[in-house]
Tab-separated table of C-alpha atoms in Angstrom:
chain	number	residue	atom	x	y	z
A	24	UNK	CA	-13.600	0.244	-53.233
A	25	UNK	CA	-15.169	1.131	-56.447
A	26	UNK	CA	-14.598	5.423	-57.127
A	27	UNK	CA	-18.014	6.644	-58.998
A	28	UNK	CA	-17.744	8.182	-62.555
A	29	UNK	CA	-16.971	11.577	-60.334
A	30	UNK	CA	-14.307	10.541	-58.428
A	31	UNK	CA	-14.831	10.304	-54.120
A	32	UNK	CA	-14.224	12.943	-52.399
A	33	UNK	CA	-12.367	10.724	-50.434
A	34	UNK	CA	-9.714	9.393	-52.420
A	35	UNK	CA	-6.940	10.760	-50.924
A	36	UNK	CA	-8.102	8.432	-47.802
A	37	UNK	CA	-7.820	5.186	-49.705
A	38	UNK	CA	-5.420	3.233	-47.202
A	39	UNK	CA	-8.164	4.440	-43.895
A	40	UNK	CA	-11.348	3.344	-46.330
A	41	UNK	CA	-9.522	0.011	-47.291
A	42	UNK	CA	-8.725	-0.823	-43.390
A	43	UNK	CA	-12.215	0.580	-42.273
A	44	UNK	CA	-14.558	-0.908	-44.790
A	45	UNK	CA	-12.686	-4.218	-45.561
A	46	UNK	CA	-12.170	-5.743	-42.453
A	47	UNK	CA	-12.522	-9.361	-43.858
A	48	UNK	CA	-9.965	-11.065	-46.226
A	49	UNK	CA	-10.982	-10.568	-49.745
A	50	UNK	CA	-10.198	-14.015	-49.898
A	51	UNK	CA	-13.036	-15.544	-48.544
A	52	UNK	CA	-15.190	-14.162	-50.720
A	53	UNK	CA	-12.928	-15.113	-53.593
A	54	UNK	CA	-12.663	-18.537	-52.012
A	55	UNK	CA	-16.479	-18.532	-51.638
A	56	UNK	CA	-17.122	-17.685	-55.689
A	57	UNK	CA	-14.865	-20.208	-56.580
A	58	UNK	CA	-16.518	-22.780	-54.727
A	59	UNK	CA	-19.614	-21.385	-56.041
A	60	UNK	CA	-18.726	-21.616	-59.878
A	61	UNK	CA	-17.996	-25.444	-59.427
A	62	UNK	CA	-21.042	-26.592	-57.957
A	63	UNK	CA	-20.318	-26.528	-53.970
A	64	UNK	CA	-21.682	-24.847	-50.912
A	65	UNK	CA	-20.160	-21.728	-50.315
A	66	UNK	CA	-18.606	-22.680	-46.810
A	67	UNK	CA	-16.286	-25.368	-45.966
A	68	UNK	CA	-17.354	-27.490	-43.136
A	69	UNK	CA	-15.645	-26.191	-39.654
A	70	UNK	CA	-14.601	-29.945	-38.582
A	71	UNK	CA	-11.239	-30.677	-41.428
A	72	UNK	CA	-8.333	-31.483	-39.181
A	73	UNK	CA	-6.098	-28.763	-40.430
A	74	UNK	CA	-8.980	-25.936	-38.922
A	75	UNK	CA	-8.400	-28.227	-35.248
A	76	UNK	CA	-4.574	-28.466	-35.430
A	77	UNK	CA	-4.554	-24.590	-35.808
A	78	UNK	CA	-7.353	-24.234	-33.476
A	79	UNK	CA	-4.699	-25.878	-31.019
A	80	UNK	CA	-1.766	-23.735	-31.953
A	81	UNK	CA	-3.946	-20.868	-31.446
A	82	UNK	CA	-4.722	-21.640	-28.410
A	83	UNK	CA	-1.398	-22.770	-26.763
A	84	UNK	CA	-0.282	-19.870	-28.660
A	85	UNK	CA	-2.273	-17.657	-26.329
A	86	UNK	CA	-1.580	-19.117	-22.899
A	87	UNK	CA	1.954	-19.493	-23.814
A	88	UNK	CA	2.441	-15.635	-24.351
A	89	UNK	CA	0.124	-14.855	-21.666
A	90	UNK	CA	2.505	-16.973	-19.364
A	91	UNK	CA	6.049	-15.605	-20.885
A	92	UNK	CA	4.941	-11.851	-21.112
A	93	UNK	CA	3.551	-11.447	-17.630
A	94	UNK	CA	5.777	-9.084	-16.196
A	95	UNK	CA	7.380	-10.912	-13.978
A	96	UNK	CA	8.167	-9.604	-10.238
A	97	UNK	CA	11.104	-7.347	-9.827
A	98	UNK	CA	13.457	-7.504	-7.273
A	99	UNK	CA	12.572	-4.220	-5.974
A	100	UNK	CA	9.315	-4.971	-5.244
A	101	UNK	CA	10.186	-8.466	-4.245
A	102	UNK	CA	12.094	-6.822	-1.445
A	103	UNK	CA	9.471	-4.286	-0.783
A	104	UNK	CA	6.976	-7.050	-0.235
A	105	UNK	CA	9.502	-8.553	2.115
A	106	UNK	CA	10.225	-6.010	4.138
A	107	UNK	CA	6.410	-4.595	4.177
A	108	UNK	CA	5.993	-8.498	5.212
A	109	UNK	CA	8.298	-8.175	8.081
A	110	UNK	CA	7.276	-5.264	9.472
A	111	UNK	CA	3.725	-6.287	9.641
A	112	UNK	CA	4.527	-9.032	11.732
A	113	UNK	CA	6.497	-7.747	13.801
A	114	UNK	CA	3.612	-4.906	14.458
A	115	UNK	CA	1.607	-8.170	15.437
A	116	UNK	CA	4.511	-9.112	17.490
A	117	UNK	CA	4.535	-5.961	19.343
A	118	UNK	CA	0.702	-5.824	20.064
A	119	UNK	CA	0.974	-9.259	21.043
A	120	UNK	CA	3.620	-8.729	23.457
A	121	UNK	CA	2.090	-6.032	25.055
A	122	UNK	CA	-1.160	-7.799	25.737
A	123	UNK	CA	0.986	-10.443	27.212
A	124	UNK	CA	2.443	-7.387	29.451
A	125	UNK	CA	-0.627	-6.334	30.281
A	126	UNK	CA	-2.177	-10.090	30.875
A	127	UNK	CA	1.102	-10.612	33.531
A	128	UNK	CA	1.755	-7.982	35.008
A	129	UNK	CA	-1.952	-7.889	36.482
A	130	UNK	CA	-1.802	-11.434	37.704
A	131	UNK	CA	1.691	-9.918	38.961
A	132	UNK	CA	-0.453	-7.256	41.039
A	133	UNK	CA	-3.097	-9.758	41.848
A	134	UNK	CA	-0.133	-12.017	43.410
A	135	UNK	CA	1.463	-9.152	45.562
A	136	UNK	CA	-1.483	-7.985	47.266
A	137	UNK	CA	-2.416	-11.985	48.028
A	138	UNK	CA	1.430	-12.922	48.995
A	139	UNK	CA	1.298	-9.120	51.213
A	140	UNK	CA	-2.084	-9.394	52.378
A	141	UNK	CA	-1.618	-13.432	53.647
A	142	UNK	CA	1.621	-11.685	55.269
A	143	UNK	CA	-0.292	-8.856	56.996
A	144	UNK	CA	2.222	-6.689	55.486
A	145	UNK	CA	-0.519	-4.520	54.726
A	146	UNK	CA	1.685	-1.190	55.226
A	147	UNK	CA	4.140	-3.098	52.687
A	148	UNK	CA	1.470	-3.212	50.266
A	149	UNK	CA	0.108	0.592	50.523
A	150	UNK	CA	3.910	1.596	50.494
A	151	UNK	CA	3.869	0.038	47.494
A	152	UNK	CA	0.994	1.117	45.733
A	153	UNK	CA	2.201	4.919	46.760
A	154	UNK	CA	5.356	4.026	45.391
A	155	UNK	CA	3.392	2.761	42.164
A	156	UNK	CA	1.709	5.923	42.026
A	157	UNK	CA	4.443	7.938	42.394
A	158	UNK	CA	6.994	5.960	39.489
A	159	UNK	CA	4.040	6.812	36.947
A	160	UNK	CA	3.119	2.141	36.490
A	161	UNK	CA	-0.330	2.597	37.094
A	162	UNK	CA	-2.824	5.374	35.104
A	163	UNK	CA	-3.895	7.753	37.428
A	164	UNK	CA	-7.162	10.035	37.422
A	165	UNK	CA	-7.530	13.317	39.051
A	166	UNK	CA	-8.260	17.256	37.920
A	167	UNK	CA	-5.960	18.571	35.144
A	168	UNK	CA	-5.476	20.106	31.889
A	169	UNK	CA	-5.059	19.525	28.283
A	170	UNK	CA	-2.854	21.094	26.084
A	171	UNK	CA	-3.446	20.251	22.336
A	172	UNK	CA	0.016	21.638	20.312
A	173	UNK	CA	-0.308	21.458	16.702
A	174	UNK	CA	1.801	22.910	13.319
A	175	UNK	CA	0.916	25.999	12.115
A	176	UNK	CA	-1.430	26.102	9.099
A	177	UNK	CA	0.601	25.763	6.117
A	178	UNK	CA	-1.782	28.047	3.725
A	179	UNK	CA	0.054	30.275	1.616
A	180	UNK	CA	-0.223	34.492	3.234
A	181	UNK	CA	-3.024	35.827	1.382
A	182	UNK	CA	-1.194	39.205	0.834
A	183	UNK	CA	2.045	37.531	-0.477
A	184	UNK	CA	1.129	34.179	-2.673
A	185	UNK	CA	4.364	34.008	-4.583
A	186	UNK	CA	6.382	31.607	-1.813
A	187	UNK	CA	10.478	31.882	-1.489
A	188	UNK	CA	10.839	28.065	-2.910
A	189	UNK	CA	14.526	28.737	-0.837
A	190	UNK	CA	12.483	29.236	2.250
A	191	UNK	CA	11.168	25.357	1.908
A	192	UNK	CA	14.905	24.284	2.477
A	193	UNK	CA	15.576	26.345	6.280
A	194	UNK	CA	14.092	24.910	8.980
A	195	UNK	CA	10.289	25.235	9.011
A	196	UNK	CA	9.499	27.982	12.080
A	197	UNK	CA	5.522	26.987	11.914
A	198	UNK	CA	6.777	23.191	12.940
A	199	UNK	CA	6.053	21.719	16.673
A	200	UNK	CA	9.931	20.925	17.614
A	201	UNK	CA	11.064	18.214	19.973
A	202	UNK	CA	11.954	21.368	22.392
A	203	UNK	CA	9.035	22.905	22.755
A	204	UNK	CA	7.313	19.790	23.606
A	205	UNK	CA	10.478	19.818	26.667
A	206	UNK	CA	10.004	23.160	27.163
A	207	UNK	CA	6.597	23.081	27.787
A	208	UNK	CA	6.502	19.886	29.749
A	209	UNK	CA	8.884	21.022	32.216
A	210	UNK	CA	6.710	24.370	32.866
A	211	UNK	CA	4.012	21.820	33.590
A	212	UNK	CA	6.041	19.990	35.947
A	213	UNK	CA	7.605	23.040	37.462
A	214	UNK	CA	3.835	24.484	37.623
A	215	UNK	CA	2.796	21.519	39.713
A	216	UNK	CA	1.755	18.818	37.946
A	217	UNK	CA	1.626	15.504	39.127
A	218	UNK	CA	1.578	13.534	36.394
A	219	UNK	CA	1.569	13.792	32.354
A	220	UNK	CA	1.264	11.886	29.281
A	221	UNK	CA	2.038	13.127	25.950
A	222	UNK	CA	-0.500	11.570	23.194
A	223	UNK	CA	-1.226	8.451	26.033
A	224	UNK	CA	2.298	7.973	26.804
A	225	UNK	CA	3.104	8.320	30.196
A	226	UNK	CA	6.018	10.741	31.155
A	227	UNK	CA	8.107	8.732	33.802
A	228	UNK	CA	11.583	9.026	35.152
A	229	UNK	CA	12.600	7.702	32.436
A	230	UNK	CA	11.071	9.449	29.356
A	231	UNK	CA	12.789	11.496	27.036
A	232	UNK	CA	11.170	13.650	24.627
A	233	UNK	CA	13.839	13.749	21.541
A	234	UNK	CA	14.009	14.153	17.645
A	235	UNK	CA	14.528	11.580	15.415
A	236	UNK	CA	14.583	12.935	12.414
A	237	UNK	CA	11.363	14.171	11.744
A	238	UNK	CA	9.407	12.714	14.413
A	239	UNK	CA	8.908	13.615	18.050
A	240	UNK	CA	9.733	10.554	20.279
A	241	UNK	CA	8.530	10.008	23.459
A	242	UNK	CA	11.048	7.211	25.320
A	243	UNK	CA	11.154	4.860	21.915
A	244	UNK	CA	7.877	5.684	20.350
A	245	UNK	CA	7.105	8.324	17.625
A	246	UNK	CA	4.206	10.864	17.714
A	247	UNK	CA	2.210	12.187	15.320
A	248	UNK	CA	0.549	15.530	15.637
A	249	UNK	CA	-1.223	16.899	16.925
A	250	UNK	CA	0.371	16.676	20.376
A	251	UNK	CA	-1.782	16.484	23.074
A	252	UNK	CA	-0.109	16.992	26.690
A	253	UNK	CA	-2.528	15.542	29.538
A	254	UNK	CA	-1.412	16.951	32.838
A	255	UNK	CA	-3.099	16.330	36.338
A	256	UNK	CA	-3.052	19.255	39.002
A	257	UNK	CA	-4.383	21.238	41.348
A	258	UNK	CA	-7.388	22.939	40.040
A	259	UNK	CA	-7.384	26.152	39.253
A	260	UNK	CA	-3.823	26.704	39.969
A	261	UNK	CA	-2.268	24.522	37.382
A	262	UNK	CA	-2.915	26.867	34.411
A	263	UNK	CA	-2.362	29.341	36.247
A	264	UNK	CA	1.358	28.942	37.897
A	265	UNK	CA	1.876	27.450	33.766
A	266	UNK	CA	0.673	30.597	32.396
A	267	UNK	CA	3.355	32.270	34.629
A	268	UNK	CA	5.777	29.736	34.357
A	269	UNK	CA	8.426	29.741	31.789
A	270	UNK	CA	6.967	26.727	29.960
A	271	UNK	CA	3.660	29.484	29.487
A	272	UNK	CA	5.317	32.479	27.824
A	273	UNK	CA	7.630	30.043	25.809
A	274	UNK	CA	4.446	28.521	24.624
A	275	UNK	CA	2.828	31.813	24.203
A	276	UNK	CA	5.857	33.505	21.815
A	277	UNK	CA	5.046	30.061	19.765
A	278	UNK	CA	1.532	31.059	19.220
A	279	UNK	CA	2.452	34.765	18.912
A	280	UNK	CA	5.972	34.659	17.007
A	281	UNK	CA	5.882	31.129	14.759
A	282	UNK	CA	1.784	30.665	14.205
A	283	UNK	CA	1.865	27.505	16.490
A	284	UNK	CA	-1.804	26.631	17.560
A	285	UNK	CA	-1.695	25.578	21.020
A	286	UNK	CA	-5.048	25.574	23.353
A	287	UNK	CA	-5.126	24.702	26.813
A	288	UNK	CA	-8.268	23.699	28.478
A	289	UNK	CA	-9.252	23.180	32.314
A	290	UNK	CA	-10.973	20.145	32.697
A	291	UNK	CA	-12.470	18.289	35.978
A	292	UNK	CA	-11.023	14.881	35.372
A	293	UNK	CA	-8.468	13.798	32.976
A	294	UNK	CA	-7.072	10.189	32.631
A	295	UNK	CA	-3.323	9.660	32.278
A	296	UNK	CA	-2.666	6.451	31.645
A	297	UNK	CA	0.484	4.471	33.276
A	298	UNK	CA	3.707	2.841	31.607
A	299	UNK	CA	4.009	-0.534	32.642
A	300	UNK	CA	7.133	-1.506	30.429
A	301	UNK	CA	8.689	0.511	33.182
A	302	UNK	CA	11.856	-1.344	34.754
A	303	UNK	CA	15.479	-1.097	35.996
A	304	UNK	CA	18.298	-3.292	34.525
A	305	UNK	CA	21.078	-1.968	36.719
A	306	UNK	CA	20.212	0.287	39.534
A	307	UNK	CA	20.245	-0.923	42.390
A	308	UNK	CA	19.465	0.554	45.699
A	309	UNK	CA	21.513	2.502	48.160
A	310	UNK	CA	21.784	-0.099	51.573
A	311	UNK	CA	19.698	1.752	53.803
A	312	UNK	CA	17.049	1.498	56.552
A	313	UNK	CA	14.663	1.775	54.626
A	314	UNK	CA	15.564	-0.197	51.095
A	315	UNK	CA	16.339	-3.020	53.853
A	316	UNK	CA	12.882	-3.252	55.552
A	317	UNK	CA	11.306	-3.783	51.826
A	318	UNK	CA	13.431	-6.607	51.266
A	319	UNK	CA	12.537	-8.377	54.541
A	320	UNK	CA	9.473	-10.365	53.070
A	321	UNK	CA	10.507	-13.205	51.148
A	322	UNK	CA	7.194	-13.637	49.886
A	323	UNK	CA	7.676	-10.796	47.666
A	324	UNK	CA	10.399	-12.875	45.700
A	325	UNK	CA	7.728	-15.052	44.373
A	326	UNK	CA	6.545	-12.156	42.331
A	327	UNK	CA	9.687	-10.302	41.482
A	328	UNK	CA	12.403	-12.565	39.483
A	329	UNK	CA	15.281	-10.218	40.826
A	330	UNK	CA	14.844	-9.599	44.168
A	331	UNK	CA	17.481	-6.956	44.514
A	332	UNK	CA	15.719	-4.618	42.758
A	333	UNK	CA	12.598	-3.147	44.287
A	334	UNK	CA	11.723	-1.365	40.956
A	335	UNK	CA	10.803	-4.633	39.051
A	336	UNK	CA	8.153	-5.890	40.973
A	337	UNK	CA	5.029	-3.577	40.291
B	1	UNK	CA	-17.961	-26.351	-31.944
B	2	UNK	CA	-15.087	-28.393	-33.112
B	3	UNK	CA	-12.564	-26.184	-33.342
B	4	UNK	CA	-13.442	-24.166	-30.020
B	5	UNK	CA	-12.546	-27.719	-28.200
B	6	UNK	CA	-9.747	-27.113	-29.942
B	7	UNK	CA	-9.196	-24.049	-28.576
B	8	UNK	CA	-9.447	-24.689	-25.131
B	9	UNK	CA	-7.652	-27.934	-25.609
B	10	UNK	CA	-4.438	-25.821	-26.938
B	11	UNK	CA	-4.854	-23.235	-23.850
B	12	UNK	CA	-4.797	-25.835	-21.272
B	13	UNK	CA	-1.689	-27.356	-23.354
B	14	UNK	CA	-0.329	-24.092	-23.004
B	15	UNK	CA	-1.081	-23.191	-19.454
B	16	UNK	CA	0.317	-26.937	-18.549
B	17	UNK	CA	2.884	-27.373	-20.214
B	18	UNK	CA	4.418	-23.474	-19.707
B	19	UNK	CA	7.019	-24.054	-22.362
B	20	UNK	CA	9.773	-21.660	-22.381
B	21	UNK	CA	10.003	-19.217	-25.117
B	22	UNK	CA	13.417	-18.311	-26.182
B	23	UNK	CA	14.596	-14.974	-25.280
B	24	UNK	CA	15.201	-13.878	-28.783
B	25	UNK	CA	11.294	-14.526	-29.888
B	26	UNK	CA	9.820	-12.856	-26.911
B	27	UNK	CA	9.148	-9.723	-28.846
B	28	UNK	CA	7.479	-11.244	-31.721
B	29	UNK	CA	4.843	-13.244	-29.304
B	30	UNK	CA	2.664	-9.860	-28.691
B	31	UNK	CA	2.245	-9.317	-32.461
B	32	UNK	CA	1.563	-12.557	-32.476
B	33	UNK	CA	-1.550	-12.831	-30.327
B	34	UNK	CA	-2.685	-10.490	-31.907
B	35	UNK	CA	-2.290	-11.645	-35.647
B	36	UNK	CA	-3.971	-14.550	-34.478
B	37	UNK	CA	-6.783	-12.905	-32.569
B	38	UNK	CA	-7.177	-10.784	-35.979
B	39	UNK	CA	-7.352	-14.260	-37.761
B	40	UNK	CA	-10.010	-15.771	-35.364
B	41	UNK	CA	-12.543	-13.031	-35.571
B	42	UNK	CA	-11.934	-13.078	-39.361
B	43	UNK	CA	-12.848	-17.023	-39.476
B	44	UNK	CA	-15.727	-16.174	-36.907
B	45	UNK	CA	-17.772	-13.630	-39.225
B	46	UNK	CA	-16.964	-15.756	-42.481
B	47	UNK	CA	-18.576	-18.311	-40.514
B	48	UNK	CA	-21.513	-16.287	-40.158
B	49	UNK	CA	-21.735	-14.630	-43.359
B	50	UNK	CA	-21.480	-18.422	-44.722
B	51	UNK	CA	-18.359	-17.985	-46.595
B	52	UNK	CA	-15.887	-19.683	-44.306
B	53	UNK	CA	-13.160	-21.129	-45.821
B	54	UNK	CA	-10.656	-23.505	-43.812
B	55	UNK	CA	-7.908	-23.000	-46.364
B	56	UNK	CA	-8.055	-18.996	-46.056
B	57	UNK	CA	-8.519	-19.084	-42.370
B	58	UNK	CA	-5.458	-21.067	-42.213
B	59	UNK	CA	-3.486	-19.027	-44.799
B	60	UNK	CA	-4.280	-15.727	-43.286
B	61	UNK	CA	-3.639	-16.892	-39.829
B	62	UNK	CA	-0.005	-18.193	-40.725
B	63	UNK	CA	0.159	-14.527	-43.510
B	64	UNK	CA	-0.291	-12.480	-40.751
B	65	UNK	CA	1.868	-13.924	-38.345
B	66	UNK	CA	4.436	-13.594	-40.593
B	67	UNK	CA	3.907	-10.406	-41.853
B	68	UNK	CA	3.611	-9.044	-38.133
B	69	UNK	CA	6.860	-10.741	-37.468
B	70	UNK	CA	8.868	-9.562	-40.131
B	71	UNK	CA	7.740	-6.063	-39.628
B	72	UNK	CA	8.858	-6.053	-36.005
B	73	UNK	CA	11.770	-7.586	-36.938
B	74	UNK	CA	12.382	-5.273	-39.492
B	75	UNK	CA	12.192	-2.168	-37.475
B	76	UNK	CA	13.931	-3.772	-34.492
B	77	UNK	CA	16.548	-3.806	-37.060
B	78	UNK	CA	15.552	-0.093	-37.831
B	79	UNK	CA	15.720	0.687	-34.301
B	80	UNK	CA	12.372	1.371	-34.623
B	81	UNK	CA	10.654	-1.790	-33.385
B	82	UNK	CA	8.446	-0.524	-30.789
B	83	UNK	CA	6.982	2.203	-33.152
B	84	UNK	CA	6.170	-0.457	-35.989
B	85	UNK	CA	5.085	-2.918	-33.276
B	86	UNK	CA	2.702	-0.150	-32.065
B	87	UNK	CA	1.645	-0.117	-35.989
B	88	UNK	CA	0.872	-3.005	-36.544
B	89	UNK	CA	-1.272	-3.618	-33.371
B	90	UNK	CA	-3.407	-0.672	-34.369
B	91	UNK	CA	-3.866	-1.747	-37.714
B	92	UNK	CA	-5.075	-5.135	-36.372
B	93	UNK	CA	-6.827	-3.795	-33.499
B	94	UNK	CA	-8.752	-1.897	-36.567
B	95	UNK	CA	-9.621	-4.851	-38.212
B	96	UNK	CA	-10.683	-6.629	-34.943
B	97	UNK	CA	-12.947	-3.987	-33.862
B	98	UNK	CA	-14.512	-3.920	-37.430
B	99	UNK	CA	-14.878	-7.678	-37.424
B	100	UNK	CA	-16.437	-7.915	-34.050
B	101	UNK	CA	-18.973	-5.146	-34.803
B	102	UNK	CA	-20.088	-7.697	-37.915
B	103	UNK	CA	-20.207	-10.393	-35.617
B	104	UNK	CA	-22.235	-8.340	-32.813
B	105	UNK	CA	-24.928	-7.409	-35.794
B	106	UNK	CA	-24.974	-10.886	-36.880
B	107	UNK	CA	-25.412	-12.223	-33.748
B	108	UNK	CA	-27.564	-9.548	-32.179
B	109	UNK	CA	-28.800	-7.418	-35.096
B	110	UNK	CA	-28.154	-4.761	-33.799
């Protein structure tokens, strides 16, 4: 850094100049002239056994900080991976399961209607393929409606932008509620329906529709919106009788009062599938005439591990 | 070509033999690396501008380490550690980045 005869305009910036223009040790050089003035080469050879032995300690000296400074897992997300671990498996579990469901209970069906047919019990087997229909373990096809129930739009009201941050904390009006989802059903059902499935899950008698804390649960499994209801009817009078029902007018004070969207549409054939987890544990049926007759065939106990119960078997 | 062997002989050391670094040195291993890294690139472009010099490579390597250390150490002291850690690297990283860019024009002209 040599300053000409009129001084840098610069100086002040001696310590950035010395690290930006300097890079290499002075040293070298002065190592270099040295050599020069007595008669050597200018560079050492790269092969003396002091350059290898640091060569070495460089180099462990690397991988050894590489391998002590990783940051090592936390237990946090130890656990996380754990638990993320678990509860992909047990998804697998599930899905596996149900295909196992599925894969038995239709050699179940394919059993019956051999064991009932070899029988001639043929009015045993259409009882119980009405009685199939009827407890909701098969899909079923027929004329309906949908009704697609979704939030209102959260956008901010054009003519008021400045939000109430206190009205985030109340209970959100513009939110599809475990309720309405009952309320609306049962005007279905009370307008006729014959059978309905909330987003593919099959209302039986034993579905509730419930909160758990923010999700709407059909029986044990959670929905996500939108929520579409799948109802089979008669034509023409379904959304009609609903419109008048109560289920309607509760449905359309949602639309008109909290911004809900809900849209119903007619259709000619709508699919609502079946449940076929369907079972009783403990009920047992009333000794009667005709809970008697359907016990008669003791083929049917080769499908049905608990006899007693007429619900298991489909 | 000698010394790279070398190199690569004391990473696989390294990587093998995973010896554990007392607690108390961990935050001097950083500063470290990087002295060193400072000290390689410095050996690399005297060894291109055919002025290399085993017994200044070797000096400056060990200087700097030192230095580095004792700074750190001196401002974990301070209660400043971090900041003078920080300080150093980007004084090194400076001299690193000017190195390299000598090595790049020797190497590629360009």
């Amino acid at each position: 850094m040599t300053s000409g005869p009129v001084g840098r305009p610069d100086q002040s910036m001696t310590l950035i100049n010395e690290v930006m223009q300097s890079p290499l040790d002075p040293g070298y050089a002065a190592a270099a002239d040295s050599r020069l003035r007595s008669g050597l080469s200018p560079a050492t050879g790269h092969r003396s056994p002091l350059l290898v032995v640091m060569a070495v300690l460089i180099g462990s000296l690397l991988a050894t900080s590489a391998l002590a400074l990783r940051a090592p897992e936390t237990s946090a997300s130890k656990v996380k991976a754990f638990l993320v671990g678990r509860i992909e498996a047990s998804r697998a579990h599930d899905e596996a399961q149900s295909r196992l469901i599925a894969g038995v209970s239709r050699e179940i069906d394919i059993a019956q209607t051999a064991a009932l047919s070899q029988q001639n019990q043929t009015g045993l087997a259409a009882e119980l393929s009405r009685l199939e229909l009827a407890a909701g373990t098969v899909p079923v096809t027929g004329p309906g409606l949908v009704l697609t129930l979704d939030d209102a739009k959260t956008e901010v009201d054009p003519k008021n932008p400045v939000v109430d941050p206190r009205a985030a904390t109340g209970p959100d009006l513009g939110k599809v509620m475990a309720t309405d989802l009952q309320n609306i059903v049962n005007g279905l059902w009370q307008s006729g329906a014959e059978a309905i499935s909330v987003n593919g899950h099959r209302l039986t008698s034993r579905s509730a529709i419930r909160f758990a804390g923010e999700a709407i649960l059909v029986g044990p499994r959670p929905l996500t919106r939108p929520y579409v209801i799948t109802a089979i009817g008669e034509p023409g009078s379904l959304i009609v009788d609903f419109a008048d029902s109560d289920g309607g007018s509760y449905l359309q004070s949602l639309k008109v009062n909290d911004k809900i969207r809900g849209d119903i549409t007619e259709r000619d054939l709508v699919v609502v599938p079946g449940e076929p987890a369907l079972s009783l544990e403990h009920a047992r049926p009333v000794r009667s005439a005709v809970t008697k007759q359907t016990r008669v065939p003791t083929a049917a106990t080769a499908t049905s591990p608990t006899p007693q119960t007429t619900e298991t078997s489909p | 070509m000698i010394p790279a062997l070398g190199l690569l002989v004391g990473l696989a050391v390294g990587l093998f033999l995973h010896p554990a670094v007392p607690l108390a040195l961990q935050p001097y291993l950083p500063i470290a690396v990087i002295a060193a890294l400072d000290a390689v690139f410095g050996g690399v472009r005297a060894v291109l501008d055919g002025i290399f010099n085993d017994k200044v490579f070797v000096v400056s390597f060990l200087s700097n380490v030192v230095v580095a250390a004792f700074i750190v150490f001196l401002g974990d002291q301070l209660g400043v550690g971090s900041q003078l850690s920080t300080g150093v690297v980007v004084v090194l990283g400076i001299r690193i980045f000017s190195n390299v860019a000598s090595i790049r024009r020797h190497l590629f002209r360009a």
